[in-house]
mmCIF file of C-alpha atoms and ligand atoms in Angstrom:
data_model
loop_
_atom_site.group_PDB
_atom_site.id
_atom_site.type_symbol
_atom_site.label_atom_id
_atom_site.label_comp_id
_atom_site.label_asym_id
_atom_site.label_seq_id
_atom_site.Cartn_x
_atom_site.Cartn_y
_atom_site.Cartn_z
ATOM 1 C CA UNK A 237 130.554 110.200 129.958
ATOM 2 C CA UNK A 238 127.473 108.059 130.258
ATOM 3 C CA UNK A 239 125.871 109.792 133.552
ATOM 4 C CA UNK A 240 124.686 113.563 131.314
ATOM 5 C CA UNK A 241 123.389 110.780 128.914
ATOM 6 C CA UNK A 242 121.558 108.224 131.245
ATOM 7 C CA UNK A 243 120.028 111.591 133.174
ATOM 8 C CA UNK A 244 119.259 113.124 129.544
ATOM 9 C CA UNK A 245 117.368 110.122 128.842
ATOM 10 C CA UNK A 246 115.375 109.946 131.934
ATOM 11 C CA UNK A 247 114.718 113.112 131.881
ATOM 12 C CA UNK A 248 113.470 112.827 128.210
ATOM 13 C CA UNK A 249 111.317 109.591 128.960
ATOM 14 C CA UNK A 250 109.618 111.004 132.352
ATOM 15 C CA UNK A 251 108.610 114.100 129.968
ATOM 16 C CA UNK A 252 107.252 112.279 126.911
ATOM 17 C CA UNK A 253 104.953 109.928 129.583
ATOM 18 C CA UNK A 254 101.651 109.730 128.111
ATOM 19 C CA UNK A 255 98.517 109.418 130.197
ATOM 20 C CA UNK A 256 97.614 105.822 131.114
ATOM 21 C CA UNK A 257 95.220 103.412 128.764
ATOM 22 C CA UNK A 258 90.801 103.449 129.238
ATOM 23 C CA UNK A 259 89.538 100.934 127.001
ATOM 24 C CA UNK A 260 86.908 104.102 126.629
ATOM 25 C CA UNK A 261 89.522 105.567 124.275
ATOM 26 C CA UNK A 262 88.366 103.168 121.238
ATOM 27 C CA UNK A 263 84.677 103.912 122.539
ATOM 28 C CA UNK A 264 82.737 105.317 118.936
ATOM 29 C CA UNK A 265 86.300 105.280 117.178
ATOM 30 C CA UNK A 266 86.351 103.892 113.244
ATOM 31 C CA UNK A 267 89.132 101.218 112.838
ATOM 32 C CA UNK A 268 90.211 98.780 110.200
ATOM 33 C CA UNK A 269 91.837 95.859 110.993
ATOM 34 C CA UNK A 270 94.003 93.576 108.251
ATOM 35 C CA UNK A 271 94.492 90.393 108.061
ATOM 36 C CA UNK A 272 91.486 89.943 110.889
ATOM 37 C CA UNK A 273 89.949 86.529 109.978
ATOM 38 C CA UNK A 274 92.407 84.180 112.048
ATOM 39 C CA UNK A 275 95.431 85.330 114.722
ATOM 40 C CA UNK A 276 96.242 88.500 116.283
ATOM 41 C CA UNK A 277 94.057 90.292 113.449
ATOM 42 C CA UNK A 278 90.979 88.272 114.726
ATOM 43 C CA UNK A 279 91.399 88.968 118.756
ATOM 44 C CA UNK A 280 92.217 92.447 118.396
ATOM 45 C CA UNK A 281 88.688 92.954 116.374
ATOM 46 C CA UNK A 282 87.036 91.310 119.316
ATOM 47 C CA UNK A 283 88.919 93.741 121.944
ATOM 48 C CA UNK A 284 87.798 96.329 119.743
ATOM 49 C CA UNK A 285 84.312 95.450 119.740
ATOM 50 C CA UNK A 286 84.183 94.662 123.423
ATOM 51 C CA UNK A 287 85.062 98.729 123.719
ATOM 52 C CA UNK A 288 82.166 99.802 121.380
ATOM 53 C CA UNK A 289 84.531 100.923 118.069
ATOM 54 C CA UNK A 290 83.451 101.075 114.674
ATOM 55 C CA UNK A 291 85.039 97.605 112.778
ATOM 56 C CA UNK A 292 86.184 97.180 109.681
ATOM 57 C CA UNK A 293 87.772 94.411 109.079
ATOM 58 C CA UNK A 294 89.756 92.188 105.960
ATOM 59 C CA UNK A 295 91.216 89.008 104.677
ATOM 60 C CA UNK A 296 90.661 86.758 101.901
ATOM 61 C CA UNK A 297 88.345 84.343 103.451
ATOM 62 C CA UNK A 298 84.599 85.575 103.419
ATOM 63 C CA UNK A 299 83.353 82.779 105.380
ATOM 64 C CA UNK A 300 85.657 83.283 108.438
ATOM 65 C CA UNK A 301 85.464 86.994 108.156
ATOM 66 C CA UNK A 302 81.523 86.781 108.673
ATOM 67 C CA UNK A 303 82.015 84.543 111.422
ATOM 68 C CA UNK A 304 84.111 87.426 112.985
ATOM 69 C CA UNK A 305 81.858 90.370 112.426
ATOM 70 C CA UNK A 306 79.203 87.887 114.060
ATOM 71 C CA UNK A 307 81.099 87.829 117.066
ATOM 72 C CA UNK A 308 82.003 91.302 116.788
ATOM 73 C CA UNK A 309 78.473 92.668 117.148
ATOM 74 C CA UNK A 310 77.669 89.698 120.182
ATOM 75 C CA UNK A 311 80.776 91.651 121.859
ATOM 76 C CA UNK A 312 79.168 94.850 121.772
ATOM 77 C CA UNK A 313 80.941 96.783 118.212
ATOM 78 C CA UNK A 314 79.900 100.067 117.509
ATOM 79 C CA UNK A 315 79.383 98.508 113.663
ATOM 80 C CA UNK A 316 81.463 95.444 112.881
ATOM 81 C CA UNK A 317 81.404 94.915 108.412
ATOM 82 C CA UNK A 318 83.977 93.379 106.252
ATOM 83 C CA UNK A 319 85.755 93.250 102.850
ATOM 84 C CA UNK A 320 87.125 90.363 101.811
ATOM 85 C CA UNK A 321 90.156 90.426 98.661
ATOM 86 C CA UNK A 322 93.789 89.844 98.470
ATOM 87 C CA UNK A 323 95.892 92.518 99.471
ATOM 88 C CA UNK A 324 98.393 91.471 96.527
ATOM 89 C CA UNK A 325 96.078 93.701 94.628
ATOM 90 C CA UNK A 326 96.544 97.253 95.563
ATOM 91 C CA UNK A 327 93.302 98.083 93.768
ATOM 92 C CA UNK A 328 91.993 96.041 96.777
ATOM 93 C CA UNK A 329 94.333 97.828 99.214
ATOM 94 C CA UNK A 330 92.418 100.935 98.403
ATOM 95 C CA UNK A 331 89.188 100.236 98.334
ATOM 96 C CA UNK A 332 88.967 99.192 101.740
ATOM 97 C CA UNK A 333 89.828 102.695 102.736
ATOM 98 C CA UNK A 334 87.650 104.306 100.327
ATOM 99 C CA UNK A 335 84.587 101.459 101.888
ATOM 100 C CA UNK A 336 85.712 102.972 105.696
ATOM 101 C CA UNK A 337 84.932 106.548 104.215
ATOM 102 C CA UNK A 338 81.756 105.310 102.365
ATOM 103 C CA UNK A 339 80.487 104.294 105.760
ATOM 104 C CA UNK A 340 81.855 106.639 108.521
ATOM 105 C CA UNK A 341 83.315 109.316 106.484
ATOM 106 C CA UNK A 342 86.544 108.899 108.552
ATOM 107 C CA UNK A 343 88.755 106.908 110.147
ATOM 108 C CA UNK A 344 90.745 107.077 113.153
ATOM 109 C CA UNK A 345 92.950 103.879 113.558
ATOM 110 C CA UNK A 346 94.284 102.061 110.495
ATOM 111 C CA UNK A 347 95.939 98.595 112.050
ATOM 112 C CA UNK A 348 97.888 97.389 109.652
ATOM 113 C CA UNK A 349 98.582 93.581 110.136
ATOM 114 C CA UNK A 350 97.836 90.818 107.487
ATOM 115 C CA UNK A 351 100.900 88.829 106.333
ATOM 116 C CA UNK A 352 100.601 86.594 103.318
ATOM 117 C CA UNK A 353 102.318 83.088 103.608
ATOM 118 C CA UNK A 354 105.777 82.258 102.793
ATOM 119 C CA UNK A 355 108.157 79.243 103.856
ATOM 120 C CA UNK A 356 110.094 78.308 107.268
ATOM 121 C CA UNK A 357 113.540 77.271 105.692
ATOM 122 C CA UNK A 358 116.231 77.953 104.152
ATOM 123 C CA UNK A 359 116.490 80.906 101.552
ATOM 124 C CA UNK A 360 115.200 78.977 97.838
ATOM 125 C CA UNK A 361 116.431 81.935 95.878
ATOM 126 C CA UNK A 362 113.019 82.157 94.790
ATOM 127 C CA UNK A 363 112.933 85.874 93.441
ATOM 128 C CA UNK A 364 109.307 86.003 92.257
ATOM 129 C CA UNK A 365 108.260 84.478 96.037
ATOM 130 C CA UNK A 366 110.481 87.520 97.590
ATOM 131 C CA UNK A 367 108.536 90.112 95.040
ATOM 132 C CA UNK A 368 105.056 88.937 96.054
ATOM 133 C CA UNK A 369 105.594 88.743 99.980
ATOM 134 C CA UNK A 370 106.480 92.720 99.405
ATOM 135 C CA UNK A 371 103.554 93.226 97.338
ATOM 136 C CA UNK A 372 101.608 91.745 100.150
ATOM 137 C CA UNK A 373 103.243 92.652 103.351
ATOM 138 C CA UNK A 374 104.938 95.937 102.142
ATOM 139 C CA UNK A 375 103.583 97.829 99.445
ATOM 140 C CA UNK A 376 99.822 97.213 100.094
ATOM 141 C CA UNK A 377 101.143 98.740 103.573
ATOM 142 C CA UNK A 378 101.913 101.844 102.022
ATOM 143 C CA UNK A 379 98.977 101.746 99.317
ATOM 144 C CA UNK A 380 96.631 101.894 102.759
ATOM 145 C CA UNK A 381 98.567 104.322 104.553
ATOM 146 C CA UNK A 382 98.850 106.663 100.922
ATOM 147 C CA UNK A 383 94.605 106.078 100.825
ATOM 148 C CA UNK A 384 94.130 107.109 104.521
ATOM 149 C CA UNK A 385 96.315 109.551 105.400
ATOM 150 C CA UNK A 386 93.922 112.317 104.081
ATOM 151 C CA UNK A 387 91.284 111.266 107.006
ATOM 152 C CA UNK A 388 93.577 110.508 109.515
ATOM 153 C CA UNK A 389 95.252 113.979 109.242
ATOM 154 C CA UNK A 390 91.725 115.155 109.715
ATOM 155 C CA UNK A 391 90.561 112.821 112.646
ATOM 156 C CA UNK A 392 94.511 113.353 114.207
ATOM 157 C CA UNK A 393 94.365 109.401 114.314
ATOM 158 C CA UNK A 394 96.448 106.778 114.086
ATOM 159 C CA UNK A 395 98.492 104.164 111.906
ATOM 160 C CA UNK A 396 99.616 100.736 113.718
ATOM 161 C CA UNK A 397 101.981 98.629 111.632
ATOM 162 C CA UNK A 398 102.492 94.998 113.023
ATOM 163 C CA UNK A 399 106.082 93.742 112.525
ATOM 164 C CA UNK A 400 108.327 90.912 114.111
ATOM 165 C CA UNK A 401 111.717 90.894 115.958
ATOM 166 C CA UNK A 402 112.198 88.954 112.387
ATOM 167 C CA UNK A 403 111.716 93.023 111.292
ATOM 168 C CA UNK A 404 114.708 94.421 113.684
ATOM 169 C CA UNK A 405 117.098 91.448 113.354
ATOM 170 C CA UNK A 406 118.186 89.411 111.089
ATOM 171 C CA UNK A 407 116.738 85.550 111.854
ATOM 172 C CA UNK A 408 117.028 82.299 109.818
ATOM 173 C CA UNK A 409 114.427 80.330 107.935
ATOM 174 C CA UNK A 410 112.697 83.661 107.297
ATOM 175 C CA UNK A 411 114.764 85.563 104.954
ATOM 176 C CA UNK A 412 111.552 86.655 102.078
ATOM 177 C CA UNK A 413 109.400 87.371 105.548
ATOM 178 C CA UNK A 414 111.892 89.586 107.278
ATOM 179 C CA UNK A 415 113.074 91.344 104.698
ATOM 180 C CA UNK A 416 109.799 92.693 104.307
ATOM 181 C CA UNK A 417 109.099 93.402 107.834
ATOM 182 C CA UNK A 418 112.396 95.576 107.880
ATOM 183 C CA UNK A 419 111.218 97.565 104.662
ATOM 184 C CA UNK A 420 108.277 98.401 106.968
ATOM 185 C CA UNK A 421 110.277 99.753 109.990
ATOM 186 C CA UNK A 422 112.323 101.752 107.027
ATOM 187 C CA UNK A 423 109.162 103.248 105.564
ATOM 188 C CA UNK A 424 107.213 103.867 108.778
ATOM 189 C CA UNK A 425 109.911 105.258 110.832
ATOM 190 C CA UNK A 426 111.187 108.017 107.861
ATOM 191 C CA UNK A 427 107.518 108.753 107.815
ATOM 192 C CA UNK A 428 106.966 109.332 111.310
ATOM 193 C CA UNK A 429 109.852 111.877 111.186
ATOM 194 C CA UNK A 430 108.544 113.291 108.377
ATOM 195 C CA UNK A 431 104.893 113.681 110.014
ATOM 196 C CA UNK A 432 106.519 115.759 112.605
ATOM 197 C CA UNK A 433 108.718 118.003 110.891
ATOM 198 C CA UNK A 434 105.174 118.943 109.124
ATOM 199 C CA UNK A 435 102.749 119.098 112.283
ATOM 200 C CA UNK A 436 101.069 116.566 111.095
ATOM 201 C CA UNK A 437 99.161 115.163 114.033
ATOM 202 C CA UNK A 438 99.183 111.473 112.931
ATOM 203 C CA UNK A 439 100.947 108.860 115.173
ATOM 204 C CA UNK A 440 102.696 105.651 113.689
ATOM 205 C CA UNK A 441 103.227 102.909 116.133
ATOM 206 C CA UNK A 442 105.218 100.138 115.102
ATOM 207 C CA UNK A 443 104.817 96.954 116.701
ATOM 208 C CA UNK A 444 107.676 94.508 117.507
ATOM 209 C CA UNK A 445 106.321 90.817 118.181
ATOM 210 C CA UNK A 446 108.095 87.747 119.685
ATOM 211 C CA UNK A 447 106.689 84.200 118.716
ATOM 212 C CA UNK A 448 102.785 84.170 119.168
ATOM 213 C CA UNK A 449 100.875 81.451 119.928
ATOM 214 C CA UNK A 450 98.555 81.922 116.380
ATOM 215 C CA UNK A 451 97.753 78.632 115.033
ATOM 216 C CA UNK A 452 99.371 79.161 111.695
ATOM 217 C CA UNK A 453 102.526 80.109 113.334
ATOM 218 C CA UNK A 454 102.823 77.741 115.879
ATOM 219 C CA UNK A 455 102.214 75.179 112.654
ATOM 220 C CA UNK A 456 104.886 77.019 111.126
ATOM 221 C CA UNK A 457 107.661 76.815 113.439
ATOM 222 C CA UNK A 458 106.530 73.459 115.513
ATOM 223 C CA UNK A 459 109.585 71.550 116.406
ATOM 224 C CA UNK A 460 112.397 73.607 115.170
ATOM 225 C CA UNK A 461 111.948 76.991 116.350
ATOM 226 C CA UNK A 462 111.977 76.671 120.466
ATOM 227 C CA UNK A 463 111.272 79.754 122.345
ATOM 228 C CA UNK A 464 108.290 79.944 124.204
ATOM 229 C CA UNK A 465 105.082 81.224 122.351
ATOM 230 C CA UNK A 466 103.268 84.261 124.155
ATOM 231 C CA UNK A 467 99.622 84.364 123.792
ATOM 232 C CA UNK A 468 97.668 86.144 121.095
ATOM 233 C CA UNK A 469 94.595 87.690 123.253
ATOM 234 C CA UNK A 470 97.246 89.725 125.288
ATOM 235 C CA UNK A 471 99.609 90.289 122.442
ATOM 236 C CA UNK A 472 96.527 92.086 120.459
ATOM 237 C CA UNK A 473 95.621 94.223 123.403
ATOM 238 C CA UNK A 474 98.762 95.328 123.534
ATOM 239 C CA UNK A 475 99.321 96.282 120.417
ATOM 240 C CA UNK A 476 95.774 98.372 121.065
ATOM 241 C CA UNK A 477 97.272 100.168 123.991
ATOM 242 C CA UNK A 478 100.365 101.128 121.780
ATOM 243 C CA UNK A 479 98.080 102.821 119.201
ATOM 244 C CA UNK A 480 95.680 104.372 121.565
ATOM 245 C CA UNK A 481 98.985 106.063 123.336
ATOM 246 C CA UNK A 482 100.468 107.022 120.853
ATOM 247 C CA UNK A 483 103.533 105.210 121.241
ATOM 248 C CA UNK A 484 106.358 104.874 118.652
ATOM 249 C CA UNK A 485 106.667 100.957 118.640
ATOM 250 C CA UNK A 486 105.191 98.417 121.303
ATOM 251 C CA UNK A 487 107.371 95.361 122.104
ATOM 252 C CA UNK A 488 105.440 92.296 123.070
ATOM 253 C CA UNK A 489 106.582 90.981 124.784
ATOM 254 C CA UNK A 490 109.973 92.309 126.461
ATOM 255 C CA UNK A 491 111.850 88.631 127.403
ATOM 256 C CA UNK A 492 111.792 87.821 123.450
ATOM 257 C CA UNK A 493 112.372 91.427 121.838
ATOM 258 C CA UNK A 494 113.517 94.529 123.750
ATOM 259 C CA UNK A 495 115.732 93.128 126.343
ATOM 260 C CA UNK A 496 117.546 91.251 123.314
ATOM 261 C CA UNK A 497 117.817 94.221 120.920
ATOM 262 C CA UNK A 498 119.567 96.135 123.712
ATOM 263 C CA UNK A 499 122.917 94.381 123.027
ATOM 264 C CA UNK A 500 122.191 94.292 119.132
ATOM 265 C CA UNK A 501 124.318 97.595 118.638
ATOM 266 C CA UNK A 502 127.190 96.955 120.492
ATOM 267 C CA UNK A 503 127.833 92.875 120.184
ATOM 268 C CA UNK A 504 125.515 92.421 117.079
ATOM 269 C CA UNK A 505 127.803 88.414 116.573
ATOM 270 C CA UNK A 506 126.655 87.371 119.999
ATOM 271 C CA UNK A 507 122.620 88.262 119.646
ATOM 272 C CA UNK A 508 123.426 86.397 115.950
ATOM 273 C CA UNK A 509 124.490 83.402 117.800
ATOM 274 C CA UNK A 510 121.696 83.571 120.575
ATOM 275 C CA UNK A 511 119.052 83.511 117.802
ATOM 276 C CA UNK A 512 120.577 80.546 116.290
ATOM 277 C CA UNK A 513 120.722 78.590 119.409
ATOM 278 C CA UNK A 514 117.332 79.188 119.177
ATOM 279 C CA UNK A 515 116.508 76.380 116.281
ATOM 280 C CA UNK A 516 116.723 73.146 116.601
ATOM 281 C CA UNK A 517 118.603 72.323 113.674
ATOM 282 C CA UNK A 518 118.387 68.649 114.060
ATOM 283 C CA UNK A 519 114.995 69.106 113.298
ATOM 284 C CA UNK A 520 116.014 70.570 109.778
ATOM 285 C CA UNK A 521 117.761 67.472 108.279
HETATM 286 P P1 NDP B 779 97.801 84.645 110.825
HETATM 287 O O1 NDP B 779 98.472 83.800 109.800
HETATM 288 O O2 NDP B 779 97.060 84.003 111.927
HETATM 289 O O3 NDP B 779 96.801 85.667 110.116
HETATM 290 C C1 NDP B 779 97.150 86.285 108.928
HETATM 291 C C2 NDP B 779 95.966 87.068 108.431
HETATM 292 O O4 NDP B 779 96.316 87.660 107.179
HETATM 293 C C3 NDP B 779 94.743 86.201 108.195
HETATM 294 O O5 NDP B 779 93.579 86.921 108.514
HETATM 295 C C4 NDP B 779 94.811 85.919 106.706
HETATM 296 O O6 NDP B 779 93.500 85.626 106.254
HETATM 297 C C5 NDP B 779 95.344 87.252 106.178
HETATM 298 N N1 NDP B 779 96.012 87.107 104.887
HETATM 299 C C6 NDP B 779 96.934 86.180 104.513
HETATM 300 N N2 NDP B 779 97.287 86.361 103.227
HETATM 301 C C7 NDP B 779 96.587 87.424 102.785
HETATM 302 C C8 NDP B 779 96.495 88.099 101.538
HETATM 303 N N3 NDP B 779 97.202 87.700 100.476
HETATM 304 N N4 NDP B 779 95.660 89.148 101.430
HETATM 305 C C9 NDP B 779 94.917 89.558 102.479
HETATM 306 N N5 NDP B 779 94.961 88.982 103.689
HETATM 307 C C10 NDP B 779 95.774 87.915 103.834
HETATM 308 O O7 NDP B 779 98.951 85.652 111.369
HETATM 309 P P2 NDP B 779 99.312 86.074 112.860
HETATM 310 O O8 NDP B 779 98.082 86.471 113.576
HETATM 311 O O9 NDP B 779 100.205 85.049 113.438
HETATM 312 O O10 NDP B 779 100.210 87.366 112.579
HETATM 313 C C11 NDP B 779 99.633 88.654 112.521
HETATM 314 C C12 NDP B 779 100.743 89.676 112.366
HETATM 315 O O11 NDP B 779 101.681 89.525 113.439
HETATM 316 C C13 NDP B 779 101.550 89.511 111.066
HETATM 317 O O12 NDP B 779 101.874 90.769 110.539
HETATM 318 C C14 NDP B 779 102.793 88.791 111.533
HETATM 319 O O13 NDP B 779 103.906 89.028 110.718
HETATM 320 C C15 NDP B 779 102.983 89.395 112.922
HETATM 321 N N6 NDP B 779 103.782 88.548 113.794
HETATM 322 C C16 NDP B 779 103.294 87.339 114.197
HETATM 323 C C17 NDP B 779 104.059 86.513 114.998
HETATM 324 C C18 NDP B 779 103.585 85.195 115.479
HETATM 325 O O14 NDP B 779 104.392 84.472 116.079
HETATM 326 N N7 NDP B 779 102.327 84.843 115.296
HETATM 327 C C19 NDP B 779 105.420 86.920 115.406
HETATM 328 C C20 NDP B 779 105.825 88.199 114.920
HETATM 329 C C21 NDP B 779 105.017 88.990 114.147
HETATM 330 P P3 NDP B 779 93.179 84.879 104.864
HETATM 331 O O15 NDP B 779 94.078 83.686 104.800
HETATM 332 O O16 NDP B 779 91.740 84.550 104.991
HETATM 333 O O17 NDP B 779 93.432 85.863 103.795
#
């Protein structure tokens, strides 16, 4: 039964191959970056710049944000500016995509990747701290995507949406953070379909991250959580190459999230435990 299927497969993946990644690609191209004053955010604004793209790029701390844009233009950025707000305020949301049009009149990446803070530990049944980590990592999402998808229909560009293995699978300590990051994999992967039932040439590439070596996450988890930490520099040109290709999600990297998601379907109890085996729960008390 499983040989028409495996060969079906192949067959499908060897004709959906997309040509090979030119840091040229992003050469002149208009990109905003969230969440780009610390992390993943920051590096991939540097890669950017290093391959001559227009930068826009957010968070809510001015003074780290100029330091970026600094560094940005040293690199070699097409343009690097910034806006800094909270992105708990959709009126925010928005006007950084309406500031991208005010300066380039277009846009042809939107990387979508701030994430406000919430607690490693056990759920606090906290309701109001569940509704505000959606405002922040979901809805203002969506509020950006709703803003841009006018000029990226135009520019046939791009959406990136940065999510966690804590998006695909369920993992402990992080129950206000994941549930957000699945609402995003449920809103950008209904989209995507919908994009290309309506020739819409806009790609959405969602990105599945193990642990990262950020500072504030490596803060976050010290001590309890004890897989290895991959580093950030790599992780954000990945994440790049993903968008620039096209692809429907990028898993960075495989060891910690696609080779583990293959048995998640068929013996869901045992990737459960795996994760758990994970945490040093002595740690906890
Ligand atoms: P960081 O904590 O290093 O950076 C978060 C960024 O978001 C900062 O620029 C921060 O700047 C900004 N931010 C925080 N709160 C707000 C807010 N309310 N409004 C606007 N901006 C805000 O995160 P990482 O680089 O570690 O993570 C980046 C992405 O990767 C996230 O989406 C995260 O979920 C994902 N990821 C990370 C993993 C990891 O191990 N690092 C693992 C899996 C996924 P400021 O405080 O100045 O506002």
């Amino acid at each position: 039964i499983l040989v028409p299927f495996v060969a079906l497969a192949l067959a499908f993946c060897f004709y959906s191959r997309k040509e090979d990644f030119k840091p040229e690609m992003l050469k002149g191209k208009r990109v905003i970056v969230t969440g780009a004053s610390t992390g993943i955010g920051e590096q991939m604004a540097y890669h950017l710049a290093h391959m001559g793209s227009h930068i826009l790029v957010t968070a809510r701390t001015e003074a780290k944000l100029q330091k970026v844009v600094a560094r940005c233009l040293e690199l070699g950025a097409a343009s690097a500016r910034y806006m800094n707000g909270s992105m708990e305020d959709m009126i925010f949301a928005e006007l950084v995509v309406k500031k991208a049009e005010e300066l380039w009149g277009s846009l042809d990446m939107l990387i979508l990747n701030h994430v406000g803070s919430s607690y490693f530990g056990f759920f606090n049944s906290d309701v109001g701290h569940v509704q505000k980590l959606l405002d922040i990592n979901f809805l203002s999402y969506v509020t950006m995507t709703v803003a841009a998808l006018p000029m990226l229909k135009k520019s046939a560009g791009s959406i990136v949406v940065v999510s966690s293995m804590a998006g695909k699978v369920g993992f402990p300590l992080l129950v206000p953070y994941s549930a957000t990051k699945f609402a995003l994999d449920g809103f950008f992967s209904s989209l995507r379909q919908e994009l290309v039932m309506q020739n819409t040439n806009v790609s959405i590439t969602l990105c599945v991250l193990g642990l990262i070596d950020t500072e504030n996450a490596m803060k976050t988890v010290s001590g309890v959580f004890t897989s290895p930490a991959a580093p950030k520099e790599e992780c954000a040109l990945e994440i790049i190459k993903g968008g620039a290709l096209r692809q429907r999600e990028v898993y960075y990297e495989y060891t910690s999230t696609k080779f583990p998601l293959l048995i998640r379907d068929w013996v869901p109890d045992l990737l459960d435990y795996l994760i758990r085996r994970s945490y040093n729960t002595e740690k906890l008390k």
